[in-house]
Every structure is written in structure tokens, then in C-alpha cells.
Amino acid sequence: MSSPPTSPEPPADLDAFREDTRRWLADACPQSMRGPVPPGEGLNWGGSDQADQSEDSRLWLTRMAEQGFTLPEWPVEYGGGGLNRAEAKILRQELKALRARPALTGVGQLLLGPVLLEVGSETQKLEHLPKIARGQVRWCQGYSEPGAGSDLASLQCRAEDQGHHYLVNGSKLWTSYADRADWIFCLVRTDPDAKKHDGIGFLLIDMKSPGISTSKIRLISGESPFCETFFENVTVPKAQMLGEPTGGWGIAKKLLQYERSAAASLGGSSAVGGGSMLELAKEVVGLQHGTLADPELRLRIAQLKMDQSAMALSARRVGEEKREGTVGGTGAILKYVGTELNKKRYEVLMSILGTQGLGWDGSEYKPRDLATTRAWLRSKANSIEGGTSEIQLNIIAKRVLGMPD
Amino acid sequence: MALVLTETQTEFRRSVRALLHANSPVSEHRRLRNEADPDGLSRKLWRQMATLGCLGLDTDPDDTGDSTGTESELGGMAELGLVLEQCGRQLAATPMISCILLSSRLLTELGTKRQRALLTEVATGDLLIATAYQEGSRHNPEHVDTVAQLLGDQLSLSGEKRFVIDGHIADWLLVSANIEGLSEPSLGILLVKADSPGVDLTRTTLIDGRNSATVRLNDVKLPRNAVLGDVSPPPHHATVLEEVLARAALAQAAEMMGIAAELFERTQEHLRTREQFGQKLASFQALKHRMAHWYIELELSRSVLMDANSGVDEGRDDWMSLAHHGKARLGRLCSLATAEAVQLHGGIGVTDESDIGLFLKRAKVAELTLGDSSFHTDAYARRLGI
């Protein structure tokens, strides 16, 4: 994974930059955008549909985007901040000191953007990157299909070359928030006669195009973050193909790496509804002779804490090895470990909450309890989305351990 | 050290590996066992390790003189970890834990100048000191029935210590005992010559071919300055003992890392070469997933150990927690590693001819030495405040 290009100019004066940034943030960041995100409220994913965002959230996004601070290390011409690594680090530190929430999140910023920077044509970059950086366009991801889950490369959604445009037919499953997205990036079958990995293209499609419809999928958590998206004779200009029409699989894999490193970061936090798991355990379970009243649960919590620290240290080690140029295979374990750990974390939280964690809704349950329960249900998908745990084990066995097919 | 080795450390590891590879292959461990060697380990290897500077890594250079040739850049848990990991890979039987991590460290932390004078000969490999802290069959350093009764200028030491690692060949012993006859009773560590009248050493042969001893102390007469440091004011050695045991447990975990990594590589090689149903075992998905899972646990353990070692060397506030985590995790890793190695090797894995059994036995001893995973998980939880 390569980092986004950095501004060529050396830092004139980092202390002055820190001073300016701190002062600017203190003014720009609304009070309600500081501290943990309360249950029921979500981060700003950008896009034309801002209905669920507060006025402060929209303001915070606009201000940060004007400075290029939503994507601080991207070049200015693509809507970024043009900061070098040291300046970006200062910005992160100052945001953290203010406990400011991210002004913008989403797959455009986290997944598509880095790949566009790497493989997009100049026209594509100028067209799409600034809109991602400013949060004007919300993207969704069209990878899986009803018949192509773990075996993603067997996908059937067709893009037929019609001379001036492609004609797209088929459907995509697990398209996150497709009902609210402005654009979708899709893996499509461009050559049905080629070997399955070689006949795939990576297509950028405007969700307003005629022939596209979505239907929401209700999950066990009661929420519907995913959709099924249908394409019926959708016309897509040929300029919207990213890379070669049959080179999509390589791009898809690049993007999956970004997706997996984002998923891996799930397991690290133990915060729940603003407090720590340890505090929650002491409050709900209670202490007896100085140790948690439930000895078995006490050891499970200790074990989880150890595992979280092992995960965080491994992620740090991967970073350090990258800088030293001694990269081993450790990076390949992070998606598996992070997501499995997040599931375990919610199992422990459910044990701590006891029957208070069984509420679906109503006034007898604290928002913290309800949110934890829903998050527990949501966490079950962590080891399925973005490449299942079993696929991750296949990857480790094949790529790291060199075990034969 | 952070989470990657420095060049100096990589170079040092190479030297240790070369020394052990040449002088202590696994076959040497097998020979010591088969011939029921009276020492149970190679003193020649121990002196060679002294020449490399391994034995002075945990002491103040002022106490050991220049005899160790230790470079100033080296010295600390990170390097001790490298030595022990290589020992684990080769099953090298050495008194590294007993004599260096436990005894040298206790002397360095608590000894008077006169007592610390022993360290010069320890660092050259000529003198062995064992630490006698355990009394029951489970690791519980707080459980001490051994008593040192102070009568005038004399101490009378009585009690029984078990699982005294390398006690059978020790020249000196460090013994934990409750000192009675002071203004307040307190735990102290006493320095006792192993051939003192009243000291009875019984060698015990362990499953891994190595040795410990049961030490029976029957009215052993000692001068009052046999207590490390001094007896006035009364010593409170319990905290230092707890810290030294935690450091030693972390070093023991490093040896276990070497065992687990070696077993992993040997198993990988077996799966790559052995064929059944007309194909290499390595091509079966059920086995691939087990190896991938094992690999994940290896990598997590390595991250934790590297960080714990630097935590100790940097004197971080939470270094005890890091050490507890290290020993707890490596205990679990070794359970996984030995179970998988034996199972995936199939029938050959349970024969004495295969080396796998030797690793299994050493791993079990290491797992139960200085506290198993339950002990250290409990200690870790205590430090979390739950």
C-alpha cells in the first residue's frame, strides 16, 4: 500500500504551523463536534443527502474541506491540503487534543480515493477527487453479487462495449448505503470469454443514471446499512472505466487492502458509550475483596485486554517494519485479528451488561445499553464483510506461508 | 529497541545463533539426556556464552569487571530475550534463567558490595548460583514457610524448597525465608553456600532431561550478613523478588517463543514434504487454516514480547503488566504450538526418535516454570484494577 503523495515543499516552521492550526481549529470546530459521537448519531459521510446531519456537522465539514483538512496529505489540485507528513501528523494531534470527531468519513475518502490517486487518469482525478475531498459526492462499493461472495471473481454483472458507452446489466449485493450514495464503483464482467480474473473491469457509475434501483436489506441489528443494487440497461460513458477494461481485478485487490486495514482498526478500541469496559464492569458486576465479583468474566476481560494490546502492537510493528524496509507477513493477519477481536469484545460487553443488554428498545434501557446491543449484532458481520476470516486464512497460507493450492 | 531490531541487535543474534548452532544442536541435548550427564548441561557451552557476553547482560558492568567483554550498546531484556529465543530454537540447556535472570539479578538489586563480588565469577561462567523460592508444587512466591531465626549474630535456617532450577550443580543458593527475631517479621533473601552443613540437595530429573533440586535446610548456621543487603533495618525483599521473578518469567517467555517458532518451521517443512492421498499435506485446506491460525498467534506473541522487553529496558510504569502478559500469552502459544506440531506430524510426532517430543517436553517445563498462564493472567487482571 503506498501513501498518498505529499507536498514537495519542506515545512517552513512546524511550530508556527501547529500554532496556526490550533487557533484555527479552536474557532472552526463547533462544540457539538467534540467528544464521542452519542448513540443514535453518525459521522458525516458526505454526499448530496445530508438530511440526517446536524447543522454543526455540515458546518464542520464545510470548514474542514475549505482548508483541505478532510484529506490533508492529498495534493491541493485534487482538493487535499497539500500537507507533508509532519504537518499532517500535527493536524491529527491537534484534532485529537480537541477530541474533534472526523469531519468526513466514507468509502470515497478511505477506499476509492487512494486507488484513484494511484491508477486514475488525470481527467478522472480532477473530476472525482475534489468532490470526494469536499464531501460533495458520497460513494458506495459494488463488489459482491448474489452468486459471488467469497468467490468474488466469479461475478456476473455485465458491461457490454457498445462503442461509445458500456451497457450494464446485473445486480450487486451488500452495497453499503447505496440508497443514499451519489456514485458507485463497480466490478463488472467486460469479457465473458476470458479467464474469470482477466475479464473484469472497474467502472465508476452515477447512481442517477436511468435503470439503477436499490432495495434495502434489513440486518439482525434492525438497521439497513446494506442494499441490493440493480442495473437494467444502464448506459455508462467509456471514460468512466478506471484503468484497462480487463484490468479491474488488480485495482479491486488494491482497494481491498485499504478496506482491510480500515476493518483491522476495529478491534483496538474498548470504549463503549463514552466510558471504558473496565469502568462498566466495575459498575455493573461490582468488586468483591478488590477483584471483580465474577471471576470467570474477570479473566475473560483480562484476556481481551491482552489481545487488544497484542493487536495494536502488531499494527504498530507493521508500520515500523514498513519504515525500516523489513516488511514481513505480519500485515496479513490484521484484518482477521481485528475483526475477530471486535466480535469477542462485544461478546464480553454483553456478558458484562447481563439482562440489561437484552433490551430491543424502550425506556427501561439506557441508550448506552441499547447501542451496545445493536453494535454486538452488527459486529457479527465484521468477519464476513471485506473478505471473510476464512478467506484471510487462505491468503495467509498462500501468500505468507507459501502453501500450495 | 522499539518493535524492530537494531543492526547491533541483529548482529548479536547472528553471533548467538552461530555459537549455539555449532556447539549445541538438538542432538547435543539428546546426548546429555541419553548419557545421564552428571551436570545435565554443558559447562563448555556456558563458558563460550560467557565469552560472547551473554552472562553479563543482566548485571552492572562495575560488578563484573571487563571480563565479559560486553559492549556498552548491549545489555538488557531485549538482548537477553534474543539469547533465550535462540536457546529455545536449539533446546540449548543453560542456567540462563536460574543463574543470570534470577540469581545475578537478585544479587545486583539487593547485594552488598562484598556479596556482589561473586558476580565476577558468575559472568565468566565459573560459578553457578541457583535461587530457591518455591515451596509447593505451584508457583506462589508469597507462600514461604522457610524460617531464618536470628539469634545474636547468627541465623539458623530451616525449611524445604522445591523445583530449585539447576540447584543440583549450584555452588551457592539464594533462599527466600521469613526472618524471625527482628523488630518485625519480614521476608529476606539469604546467600547460602551449597555445601554448608545442614544443606541437603536432592537432584530431580525432569521430563525435559534437565534438572532441578529439592533443597532441605536443616538448622543451617549462617552469619547475619548472609541476608542480602543488611538485616537492620529489616529487609523487605518481597517486592524486589516479585519484580525479579516477573523479569525472569519474561525471559522464560522468550525461550518459549523460540520453541514455538522452531516447531512451526519444522511442521511447515513436514507438511511440504509428506504426501498422502497422492498430494502434499500442505495442499489440504483444513491444514492450511490451522497453520495460518498458528502463524497469527506467533506474530501477535512476537509483537507483545518485543514491546515488553523494551518496556522493561525503558523502565515504563507498566512494565510488570507487560511481563505478565508476555508469560501468559507464551504459555498459551506453547500449548497451541506443541499440540499442533505433534498432531500435524502424525505418528512420527509421538516417537522418541523425532525431535518434536523433546520440544514438547521442554515447552511444558517452561510453561510451568515461574508461573503458568493462569497465574500471570490473574496478576495482569489485578494490575488492571479488576
PDB file of C-alpha atoms in Angstrom, chain B residues 21 82 103 143 159 180 184 198 205 233 240 280 300 323:
ATOM      1  CA  HIS B  21      24.249 -23.940  16.108  1.00  0.00           C
ATOM      2  CA  LEU B  82      17.424 -12.762  21.854  1.00  0.00           C
ATOM      3  CA  SER B 103      20.405 -15.056  40.982  1.00  0.00           C
ATOM      4  CA  HIS B 143       3.992 -18.887  50.176  1.00  0.00           C
ATOM      5  CA  GLY B 159      12.775 -25.333  55.614  1.00  0.00           C
ATOM      6  CA  GLU B 180      12.308 -14.021  62.735  1.00  0.00           C
ATOM      7  CA  GLU B 184       9.080  -7.044  62.720  1.00  0.00           C
ATOM      8  CA  GLY B 198      22.648 -28.844  57.089  1.00  0.00           C
ATOM      9  CA  THR B 205      15.373 -35.339  36.773  1.00  0.00           C
ATOM     10  CA  PRO B 233      16.535  -2.166  59.194  1.00  0.00           C
ATOM     11  CA  VAL B 240      12.135  -6.996  44.635  1.00  0.00           C
ATOM     12  CA  LYS B 280       1.358 -32.837  -0.300  1.00  0.00           C
ATOM     13  CA  LEU B 300       0.923 -11.497  17.983  1.00  0.00           C
ATOM     14  CA  ALA B 323       5.847  -9.079  31.613  1.00  0.00           C
TER      15      ALA B 323
END
